[in-house]
mmCIF file of C-alpha atoms in Angstrom:
data_model
loop_
_atom_site.group_PDB
_atom_site.id
_atom_site.type_symbol
_atom_site.label_atom_id
_atom_site.label_comp_id
_atom_site.label_asym_id
_atom_site.label_seq_id
_atom_site.Cartn_x
_atom_site.Cartn_y
_atom_site.Cartn_z
ATOM 1 C CA MET A 1 -3.845 -26.122 10.644
ATOM 2 C CA THR A 2 -5.222 -23.994 7.983
ATOM 3 C CA SER A 3 -2.899 -23.765 4.991
ATOM 4 C CA TYR A 4 -2.033 -20.735 2.856
ATOM 5 C CA ARG A 5 0.183 -20.544 -0.446
ATOM 6 C CA ILE A 6 1.550 -17.381 -0.983
ATOM 7 C CA ALA A 7 2.958 -16.073 -3.904
ATOM 8 C CA LEU A 8 6.604 -14.683 -3.449
ATOM 9 C CA ILE A 9 7.933 -11.655 -5.404
ATOM 10 C CA PRO A 10 11.232 -10.782 -3.233
ATOM 11 C CA GLY A 11 11.957 -8.148 -6.440
ATOM 12 C CA ASP A 12 15.391 -5.758 -6.318
ATOM 13 C CA GLY A 13 17.648 -4.508 -3.395
ATOM 14 C CA ILE A 14 16.630 -4.719 0.125
ATOM 15 C CA GLY A 15 12.890 -6.220 -1.156
ATOM 16 C CA THR A 16 15.317 -9.213 -0.863
ATOM 17 C CA GLU A 17 16.504 -8.582 2.511
ATOM 18 C CA VAL A 18 13.248 -8.043 4.078
ATOM 19 C CA LEU A 19 11.076 -11.033 2.974
ATOM 20 C CA PRO A 20 12.638 -13.311 5.084
ATOM 21 C CA PRO A 21 11.979 -11.809 8.399
ATOM 22 C CA ALA A 22 8.382 -11.584 7.328
ATOM 23 C CA GLN A 23 8.393 -15.394 6.613
ATOM 24 C CA ALA A 24 10.451 -16.346 9.710
ATOM 25 C CA VAL A 25 7.891 -14.152 11.890
ATOM 26 C CA LEU A 26 4.809 -15.171 10.023
ATOM 27 C CA ALA A 27 5.732 -19.089 10.709
ATOM 28 C CA ALA A 28 6.352 -18.038 14.171
ATOM 29 C CA VAL A 29 3.157 -16.482 14.837
ATOM 30 C CA GLY A 30 1.576 -18.833 12.552
ATOM 31 C CA ARG A 31 2.643 -21.742 14.854
ATOM 32 C CA ARG A 32 0.659 -20.160 17.269
ATOM 33 C CA HIS A 33 -2.342 -19.593 15.879
ATOM 34 C CA GLY A 34 -3.018 -23.204 13.618
ATOM 35 C CA ILE A 35 -1.691 -21.106 10.665
ATOM 36 C CA GLU A 36 0.973 -22.576 7.989
ATOM 37 C CA PHE A 37 2.556 -20.887 5.104
ATOM 38 C CA ALA A 38 4.090 -21.988 1.860
ATOM 39 C CA TYR A 39 5.801 -20.111 -0.933
ATOM 40 C CA ASP A 40 6.357 -19.900 -4.383
ATOM 41 C CA SER A 41 9.026 -17.469 -5.155
ATOM 42 C CA PHE A 42 9.351 -15.471 -8.377
ATOM 43 C CA ASP A 43 12.540 -13.811 -9.700
ATOM 44 C CA TRP A 44 10.279 -11.249 -10.827
ATOM 45 C CA SER A 45 12.455 -7.748 -11.054
ATOM 46 C CA CYS A 46 14.518 -5.605 -12.846
ATOM 47 C CA GLU A 47 17.614 -8.117 -13.099
ATOM 48 C CA ARG A 48 14.944 -10.116 -14.827
ATOM 49 C CA TYR A 49 14.155 -7.257 -17.158
ATOM 50 C CA LEU A 50 17.684 -6.542 -17.593
ATOM 51 C CA ALA A 51 18.347 -10.042 -18.605
ATOM 52 C CA GLU A 52 15.393 -11.223 -20.785
ATOM 53 C CA GLY A 53 13.360 -8.184 -21.509
ATOM 54 C CA ALA A 54 10.387 -8.128 -19.228
ATOM 55 C CA MET A 55 10.037 -7.851 -15.486
ATOM 56 C CA MET A 56 7.886 -11.202 -15.804
ATOM 57 C CA PRO A 57 7.157 -13.460 -18.048
ATOM 58 C CA SER A 58 3.976 -13.190 -20.220
ATOM 59 C CA ASP A 59 2.005 -15.518 -18.294
ATOM 60 C CA GLY A 60 2.776 -14.308 -15.140
ATOM 61 C CA LEU A 61 -0.380 -13.162 -13.952
ATOM 62 C CA ASP A 62 -1.725 -16.886 -14.480
ATOM 63 C CA ARG A 63 1.132 -17.989 -12.457
ATOM 64 C CA ILE A 64 -0.385 -16.721 -9.228
ATOM 65 C CA ARG A 65 -3.713 -16.487 -9.898
ATOM 66 C CA ARG A 66 -4.426 -19.029 -8.071
ATOM 67 C CA HIS A 67 -2.294 -18.018 -4.463
ATOM 68 C CA ASP A 68 -4.154 -16.945 -1.790
ATOM 69 C CA ALA A 69 -2.309 -14.105 -1.474
ATOM 70 C CA VAL A 70 1.433 -11.807 -3.303
ATOM 71 C CA LEU A 71 3.530 -10.911 -0.786
ATOM 72 C CA LEU A 72 6.121 -8.097 -2.538
ATOM 73 C CA GLY A 73 9.476 -6.606 -1.206
ATOM 74 C CA ALA A 74 10.439 -3.686 -3.397
ATOM 75 C CA VAL A 75 11.047 -3.021 -7.030
ATOM 76 C CA GLY A 76 13.159 -0.600 -8.865
ATOM 77 C CA TRP A 77 16.882 -0.698 -9.931
ATOM 78 C CA PRO A 78 19.261 2.003 -11.648
ATOM 79 C CA GLY A 79 19.514 1.855 -14.653
ATOM 80 C CA VAL A 80 15.859 0.925 -15.461
ATOM 81 C CA PRO A 81 13.561 3.463 -15.703
ATOM 82 C CA ASP A 82 10.815 4.058 -12.855
ATOM 83 C CA HIS A 83 8.118 3.773 -15.506
ATOM 84 C CA VAL A 84 9.445 0.450 -16.843
ATOM 85 C CA SER A 85 9.741 -1.363 -13.826
ATOM 86 C CA LEU A 86 6.266 -0.040 -12.236
ATOM 87 C CA TRP A 87 4.370 -1.036 -15.555
ATOM 88 C CA GLY A 88 5.749 -4.278 -16.318
ATOM 89 C CA LEU A 89 4.769 -5.434 -12.963
ATOM 90 C CA LEU A 90 3.130 -3.863 -10.169
ATOM 91 C CA ILE A 91 0.692 -2.372 -12.045
ATOM 92 C CA PRO A 92 -0.197 -5.205 -14.430
ATOM 93 C CA ILE A 93 -0.796 -7.081 -10.940
ATOM 94 C CA ARG A 94 -3.529 -4.380 -9.396
ATOM 95 C CA ARG A 95 -5.813 -4.355 -12.195
ATOM 96 C CA GLY A 96 -5.162 -7.905 -13.591
ATOM 97 C CA PHE A 97 -6.040 -9.110 -9.924
ATOM 98 C CA ARG A 98 -8.629 -6.080 -9.558
ATOM 99 C CA GLN A 99 -6.998 -4.860 -6.874
ATOM 100 C CA TYR A 100 -8.862 -1.407 -6.762
ATOM 101 C CA VAL A 101 -8.310 -0.298 -2.874
ATOM 102 C CA ASN A 102 -4.535 0.545 -2.003
ATOM 103 C CA LEU A 103 -4.907 0.547 2.052
ATOM 104 C CA ARG A 104 -1.793 2.452 4.094
ATOM 105 C CA PRO A 105 -2.028 2.820 7.800
ATOM 106 C CA VAL A 106 -0.297 5.492 9.167
ATOM 107 C CA LYS A 107 0.523 5.623 12.842
ATOM 108 C CA VAL A 108 3.228 7.259 14.903
ATOM 109 C CA LEU A 109 4.768 4.544 16.940
ATOM 110 C CA ASP A 110 6.773 4.597 20.104
ATOM 111 C CA GLY A 111 10.275 4.270 19.167
ATOM 112 C CA VAL A 112 10.014 6.338 16.131
ATOM 113 C CA PRO A 113 10.242 9.842 16.446
ATOM 114 C CA SER A 114 7.607 12.148 14.221
ATOM 115 C CA PRO A 115 9.211 15.272 12.688
ATOM 116 C CA LEU A 116 6.266 17.283 13.812
ATOM 117 C CA ARG A 117 7.380 18.542 17.476
ATOM 118 C CA ASN A 118 3.718 17.604 18.580
ATOM 119 C CA ALA A 119 2.760 14.296 17.375
ATOM 120 C CA GLY A 120 3.760 11.979 20.045
ATOM 121 C CA ALA A 121 3.332 8.097 20.007
ATOM 122 C CA GLY A 122 -0.448 7.271 19.661
ATOM 123 C CA ASP A 123 -1.398 10.754 18.571
ATOM 124 C CA VAL A 124 -1.707 10.017 14.758
ATOM 125 C CA ASP A 125 -3.222 7.027 13.589
ATOM 126 C CA LEU A 126 -5.033 7.253 10.301
ATOM 127 C CA VAL A 127 -5.463 4.984 7.318
ATOM 128 C CA VAL A 128 -5.299 6.398 3.738
ATOM 129 C CA VAL A 129 -7.679 4.736 0.763
ATOM 130 C CA ARG A 130 -6.589 5.501 -2.336
ATOM 131 C CA GLU A 131 -8.319 4.485 -5.248
ATOM 132 C CA ASN A 132 -6.003 1.659 -7.248
ATOM 133 C CA VAL A 133 -6.751 0.810 -10.635
ATOM 134 C CA GLU A 134 -8.078 3.862 -12.902
ATOM 135 C CA GLY A 135 -7.867 7.732 -12.068
ATOM 136 C CA GLU A 136 -5.088 9.935 -13.272
ATOM 137 C CA TYR A 137 -2.713 6.866 -14.097
ATOM 138 C CA SER A 138 -4.453 5.828 -16.853
ATOM 139 C CA GLU A 139 -2.820 4.384 -20.117
ATOM 140 C CA ILE A 140 -4.739 6.840 -22.347
ATOM 141 C CA GLY A 141 -3.213 9.675 -24.013
ATOM 142 C CA GLY A 142 -0.031 9.899 -26.182
ATOM 143 C CA ARG A 143 2.923 12.146 -27.696
ATOM 144 C CA LEU A 144 2.537 13.901 -30.932
ATOM 145 C CA GLY A 145 5.418 15.744 -32.707
ATOM 146 C CA ARG A 146 8.635 14.448 -30.630
ATOM 147 C CA GLY A 147 11.623 16.456 -30.766
ATOM 148 C CA THR A 148 10.504 19.522 -32.132
ATOM 149 C CA GLU A 149 8.910 23.157 -30.859
ATOM 150 C CA ASP A 150 5.770 22.298 -30.797
ATOM 151 C CA GLU A 151 5.733 18.841 -29.254
ATOM 152 C CA LEU A 152 3.250 17.490 -26.837
ATOM 153 C CA ALA A 153 1.825 14.925 -24.417
ATOM 154 C CA VAL A 154 -1.498 14.371 -23.442
ATOM 155 C CA GLN A 155 -2.583 12.273 -20.711
ATOM 156 C CA GLU A 156 -6.198 11.177 -20.008
ATOM 157 C CA ALA A 157 -7.547 10.794 -16.301
ATOM 158 C CA VAL A 158 -10.434 7.961 -15.603
ATOM 159 C CA PHE A 159 -12.933 8.023 -13.452
ATOM 160 C CA THR A 160 -15.859 5.978 -13.432
ATOM 161 C CA ARG A 161 -19.160 5.757 -11.096
ATOM 162 C CA ARG A 162 -18.009 1.680 -10.368
ATOM 163 C CA GLY A 163 -14.740 2.307 -9.740
ATOM 164 C CA VAL A 164 -15.221 5.481 -7.492
ATOM 165 C CA THR A 165 -17.989 4.183 -6.041
ATOM 166 C CA ARG A 166 -16.429 1.002 -4.770
ATOM 167 C CA VAL A 167 -13.501 2.764 -3.203
ATOM 168 C CA VAL A 168 -15.417 5.270 -0.985
ATOM 169 C CA GLU A 169 -17.933 2.521 -0.093
ATOM 170 C CA TYR A 170 -14.647 0.535 1.096
ATOM 171 C CA ALA A 171 -13.124 3.767 2.920
ATOM 172 C CA TYR A 172 -16.807 4.337 4.727
ATOM 173 C CA ALA A 173 -17.222 0.709 5.788
ATOM 174 C CA LEU A 174 -13.558 0.789 7.030
ATOM 175 C CA ALA A 175 -14.476 4.191 9.103
ATOM 176 C CA GLY A 176 -17.491 2.650 10.608
ATOM 177 C CA THR A 177 -14.561 0.228 12.489
ATOM 178 C CA ARG A 178 -12.626 2.874 13.761
ATOM 179 C CA ARG A 179 -13.523 6.601 14.652
ATOM 180 C CA GLY A 180 -16.263 6.942 12.058
ATOM 181 C CA HIS A 181 -14.972 9.915 10.456
ATOM 182 C CA VAL A 182 -13.971 9.856 6.390
ATOM 183 C CA THR A 183 -12.262 12.822 4.491
ATOM 184 C CA SER A 184 -12.416 12.691 0.708
ATOM 185 C CA ALA A 185 -9.116 14.407 -0.954
ATOM 186 C CA THR A 186 -10.514 16.815 -4.015
ATOM 187 C CA LYS A 187 -9.566 20.172 -5.853
ATOM 188 C CA SER A 188 -13.453 20.685 -7.577
ATOM 189 C CA ASN A 189 -12.253 24.159 -7.627
ATOM 190 C CA GLY A 190 -9.425 23.656 -10.226
ATOM 191 C CA ILE A 191 -10.350 20.271 -12.128
ATOM 192 C CA VAL A 192 -13.446 21.036 -13.582
ATOM 193 C CA HIS A 193 -14.513 17.636 -14.678
ATOM 194 C CA THR A 194 -13.108 14.929 -12.937
ATOM 195 C CA MET A 195 -13.288 16.435 -9.342
ATOM 196 C CA PRO A 196 -16.661 17.576 -9.162
ATOM 197 C CA PHE A 197 -17.808 13.658 -10.434
ATOM 198 C CA TRP A 198 -15.678 12.316 -7.491
ATOM 199 C CA ASP A 199 -17.530 15.089 -5.030
ATOM 200 C CA GLU A 200 -20.928 14.335 -6.420
ATOM 201 C CA LEU A 201 -20.350 10.389 -6.109
ATOM 202 C CA VAL A 202 -18.872 10.772 -2.612
ATOM 203 C CA ASP A 203 -22.099 12.408 -1.261
ATOM 204 C CA GLU A 204 -23.863 9.838 -2.817
ATOM 205 C CA VAL A 205 -21.815 7.052 -0.588
ATOM 206 C CA ALA A 206 -22.077 9.487 2.817
ATOM 207 C CA ALA A 207 -25.818 9.785 2.192
ATOM 208 C CA ARG A 208 -25.901 6.025 2.768
ATOM 209 C CA HIS A 209 -23.913 5.697 5.837
ATOM 210 C CA ARG A 210 -25.212 8.780 7.899
ATOM 211 C CA GLU A 211 -23.369 7.182 10.941
ATOM 212 C CA VAL A 212 -19.904 8.019 9.219
ATOM 213 C CA ARG A 213 -19.431 11.834 9.649
ATOM 214 C CA THR A 214 -17.685 13.503 6.402
ATOM 215 C CA GLY A 215 -15.184 16.186 5.415
ATOM 216 C CA LYS A 216 -13.817 17.409 2.353
ATOM 217 C CA GLU A 217 -10.715 18.993 1.678
ATOM 218 C CA HIS A 218 -8.959 20.072 -1.622
ATOM 219 C CA ILE A 219 -5.870 17.837 -1.588
ATOM 220 C CA ASP A 220 -3.311 21.605 -1.523
ATOM 221 C CA ALA A 221 -5.344 22.666 1.997
ATOM 222 C CA LEU A 222 -5.159 18.744 3.202
ATOM 223 C CA ALA A 223 -1.815 18.536 2.618
ATOM 224 C CA ALA A 224 -0.950 21.222 4.846
ATOM 225 C CA LYS A 225 -3.841 20.182 7.768
ATOM 226 C CA LEU A 226 -1.925 16.739 7.559
ATOM 227 C CA VAL A 227 1.310 18.192 8.824
ATOM 228 C CA LEU A 228 -0.603 20.864 10.812
ATOM 229 C CA ALA A 229 -3.021 18.393 12.863
ATOM 230 C CA PRO A 230 -2.565 15.074 11.592
ATOM 231 C CA GLU A 231 -4.720 13.808 14.708
ATOM 232 C CA ARG A 232 -7.597 14.972 13.652
ATOM 233 C CA PHE A 233 -7.735 12.445 10.632
ATOM 234 C CA ASP A 234 -9.260 8.844 10.807
ATOM 235 C CA VAL A 235 -10.116 7.787 7.251
ATOM 236 C CA ILE A 236 -8.930 9.662 4.205
ATOM 237 C CA VAL A 237 -9.979 8.632 0.618
ATOM 238 C CA GLY A 238 -8.534 9.948 -2.492
ATOM 239 C CA SER A 239 -7.982 9.010 -6.168
ATOM 240 C CA ASN A 240 -5.083 7.359 -7.761
ATOM 241 C CA LEU A 241 -2.795 10.015 -7.701
ATOM 242 C CA PHE A 242 -3.918 11.982 -4.660
ATOM 243 C CA GLY A 243 -3.898 8.838 -2.801
ATOM 244 C CA ASP A 244 -0.522 8.262 -3.558
ATOM 245 C CA ILE A 245 0.979 11.389 -2.746
ATOM 246 C CA LEU A 246 -0.998 11.796 1.116
ATOM 247 C CA SER A 247 -0.018 8.104 1.886
ATOM 248 C CA ASP A 248 3.364 9.259 1.690
ATOM 249 C CA LEU A 249 3.531 12.269 3.057
ATOM 250 C CA ALA A 250 1.519 10.825 6.270
ATOM 251 C CA ALA A 251 3.752 8.106 6.395
ATOM 252 C CA ALA A 252 6.913 10.929 6.465
ATOM 253 C CA VAL A 253 4.178 12.809 9.230
ATOM 254 C CA ALA A 254 4.850 9.437 11.453
ATOM 255 C CA GLY A 255 8.537 9.295 11.358
ATOM 256 C CA SER A 256 9.808 7.418 8.016
ATOM 257 C CA ILE A 257 8.345 5.600 5.129
ATOM 258 C CA GLY A 258 10.453 2.986 5.526
ATOM 259 C CA VAL A 259 8.379 1.640 7.937
ATOM 260 C CA ALA A 260 5.120 2.288 5.916
ATOM 261 C CA PRO A 261 3.179 -1.035 4.533
ATOM 262 C CA ALA A 262 0.570 -1.410 2.268
ATOM 263 C CA ALA A 263 -2.030 -3.537 0.989
ATOM 264 C CA ASN A 264 -3.578 -4.073 -2.647
ATOM 265 C CA LEU A 265 -7.201 -5.550 -2.313
ATOM 266 C CA ASN A 266 -9.379 -7.214 -4.051
ATOM 267 C CA PRO A 267 -12.087 -6.781 -1.261
ATOM 268 C CA GLU A 268 -14.192 -9.438 -2.962
ATOM 269 C CA ARG A 269 -11.442 -11.698 -3.211
ATOM 270 C CA GLU A 270 -12.068 -13.134 -6.617
ATOM 271 C CA PHE A 271 -8.179 -12.629 -7.213
ATOM 272 C CA PRO A 272 -4.984 -12.467 -4.568
ATOM 273 C CA SER A 273 -4.467 -9.449 -2.603
ATOM 274 C CA MET A 274 -0.833 -7.928 -2.891
ATOM 275 C CA PHE A 275 1.132 -6.821 0.525
ATOM 276 C CA GLU A 276 4.073 -4.979 -0.132
ATOM 277 C CA PRO A 277 6.214 -2.465 1.773
ATOM 278 C CA VAL A 278 5.972 1.204 0.822
ATOM 279 C CA HIS A 279 9.727 1.518 0.963
ATOM 280 C CA GLY A 280 11.669 1.128 -2.292
ATOM 281 C CA SER A 281 14.525 -1.141 -2.931
ATOM 282 C CA ALA A 282 17.597 1.080 -1.405
ATOM 283 C CA PRO A 283 20.140 0.305 -3.665
ATOM 284 C CA ASP A 284 22.695 2.168 -1.269
ATOM 285 C CA ILE A 285 22.267 -0.088 1.384
ATOM 286 C CA ALA A 286 21.425 -3.144 -0.134
ATOM 287 C CA GLY A 287 23.526 -6.070 0.624
ATOM 288 C CA GLN A 288 24.843 -4.555 3.995
ATOM 289 C CA GLY A 289 21.893 -5.921 6.350
ATOM 290 C CA LYS A 290 20.845 -2.455 7.482
ATOM 291 C CA ALA A 291 17.062 -2.957 5.900
ATOM 292 C CA ASN A 292 14.577 -2.032 7.861
ATOM 293 C CA PRO A 293 12.286 -4.998 7.717
ATOM 294 C CA LEU A 294 9.080 -3.400 10.026
ATOM 295 C CA GLY A 295 7.650 -2.443 6.901
ATOM 296 C CA ALA A 296 7.312 -5.896 5.394
ATOM 297 C CA LEU A 297 6.210 -7.161 8.859
ATOM 298 C CA TRP A 298 3.878 -4.735 8.970
ATOM 299 C CA SER A 299 2.448 -5.760 5.579
ATOM 300 C CA ALA A 300 2.370 -9.358 6.409
ATOM 301 C CA ALA A 301 0.046 -8.409 9.733
ATOM 302 C CA MET A 302 -2.479 -6.940 7.379
ATOM 303 C CA MET A 303 -2.221 -10.088 4.916
ATOM 304 C CA LEU A 304 -3.092 -12.138 8.295
ATOM 305 C CA ASP A 305 -6.087 -9.951 8.947
ATOM 306 C CA HIS A 306 -7.045 -10.241 4.811
ATOM 307 C CA LEU A 307 -6.830 -13.850 5.328
ATOM 308 C CA GLY A 308 -9.425 -13.985 8.584
ATOM 309 C CA HIS A 309 -6.653 -13.908 11.061
ATOM 310 C CA PRO A 310 -7.151 -10.520 12.945
ATOM 311 C CA GLU A 311 -5.748 -11.570 15.983
ATOM 312 C CA ALA A 312 -2.782 -13.315 14.486
ATOM 313 C CA GLY A 313 -1.940 -9.755 12.730
ATOM 314 C CA GLU A 314 -2.396 -7.886 15.791
ATOM 315 C CA GLU A 315 0.073 -10.073 17.882
ATOM 316 C CA LEU A 316 2.859 -9.902 14.838
ATOM 317 C CA LEU A 317 1.966 -6.247 15.174
ATOM 318 C CA ALA A 318 2.498 -6.093 19.013
ATOM 319 C CA ALA A 319 5.543 -8.033 18.796
ATOM 320 C CA ALA A 320 7.267 -5.640 15.400
ATOM 321 C CA PHE A 321 5.982 -2.473 17.691
ATOM 322 C CA GLY A 322 6.808 -3.736 21.109
ATOM 323 C CA ALA A 323 10.692 -3.886 20.094
ATOM 324 C CA LEU A 324 10.801 -0.213 18.895
ATOM 325 C CA ALA A 325 9.406 0.631 22.111
ATOM 326 C CA ASP A 326 12.248 -1.511 23.530
ATOM 327 C CA GLY A 327 14.928 0.333 21.813
ATOM 328 C CA VAL A 328 15.643 -1.898 19.127
ATOM 329 C CA SER A 329 15.620 -0.149 15.897
ATOM 330 C CA THR A 330 17.838 -0.247 12.569
ATOM 331 C CA VAL A 331 19.725 2.611 11.623
ATOM 332 C CA ASP A 332 17.221 4.434 9.073
ATOM 333 C CA LEU A 333 15.634 5.222 12.448
ATOM 334 C CA GLY A 334 18.557 6.031 14.349
ATOM 335 C CA GLY A 335 18.530 2.640 15.611
ATOM 336 C CA THR A 336 22.349 0.522 15.882
ATOM 337 C CA ALA A 337 20.325 -2.929 14.845
ATOM 338 C CA ASP A 338 21.011 -4.712 11.978
ATOM 339 C CA THR A 339 18.283 -6.596 10.172
ATOM 340 C CA ALA A 340 18.735 -9.794 11.981
ATOM 341 C CA GLY A 341 18.754 -8.066 14.986
ATOM 342 C CA TYR A 342 15.632 -6.247 14.953
ATOM 343 C CA THR A 343 13.962 -9.797 13.630
ATOM 344 C CA ARG A 344 15.550 -11.523 16.135
ATOM 345 C CA ALA A 345 13.844 -8.920 18.779
ATOM 346 C CA VAL A 346 10.700 -9.429 17.145
ATOM 347 C CA LEU A 347 10.649 -13.429 17.385
ATOM 348 C CA ASP A 348 11.618 -13.008 20.576
ATOM 349 C CA ARG A 349 8.348 -11.695 21.434
ATOM 350 C CA VAL A 350 6.222 -14.253 19.884
ATOM 351 C CA GLY A 351 8.318 -17.511 20.679
ATOM 352 C CA GLY A 352 9.852 -18.114 17.871
#
């Protein structure tokens, strides 16, 4: 058996409900592939923030630094501002562990109708590669003249040669294993410094990967084309902000942001990578057994792939997608299954 120790951060709301199904399916698939998982659970959440004034302890990163991966549920709760939960937990982990690639696969699945009338199962299969640690989401800036009529806010975007080049290189390497096409999201006609710099670095990387076709799209036009013709895209690479927006848009094109996964990767494996469903904590359905665990299952499959077990990840996804294709889905997708019912359907397909 190959053993892994996983840091489990259930977080808030349905985050606590979708990770147990992921653990159960991982255990079942693991038995078939000689893999076992041990978990250390951490109560880092908005509930902890309200009780103790911090989303996680000051030595939080040190506590999970030696784990093989981090599996996260969802973060956010009414009464705690989103910037508090994000900057108190997710961003410190992403930056502290150099998880500079945010990877979000998007597919139209059998059993999950796309809102686009011409997008059927298998027609849309793309990946958004988002720069994850710099760009527009920097900490540089400030406020001046608070409360006065001259009040202002300044937020600085930070694009470094190293930061842009490494994420674009990742996107081109990924495209080489897929359909061989990278689309770069830019806005160099309006953002005069950072985006022309981004374009120049994309050109440099493209010159080293002649086998991969390159396209560039301004972000506004790209958003429109992603809706009008999503099937034309393979790998989309974008800055922190552009990638964030495009990945949620693409998930909606695929039918539901509730099924979307994400991987925060440290490709060099110097630190653990973190895997999380894209959906939020959904306070309106928390505790009702209605949560859709597919995003967590898909994220777990990405974790298997990252740990070097792609066959196990493919088997997990085949079971999760197969349940949908057979008509077993949760209420958010128009089905009648609860969380436990959908999980049972997946486990039946992997012999769990």
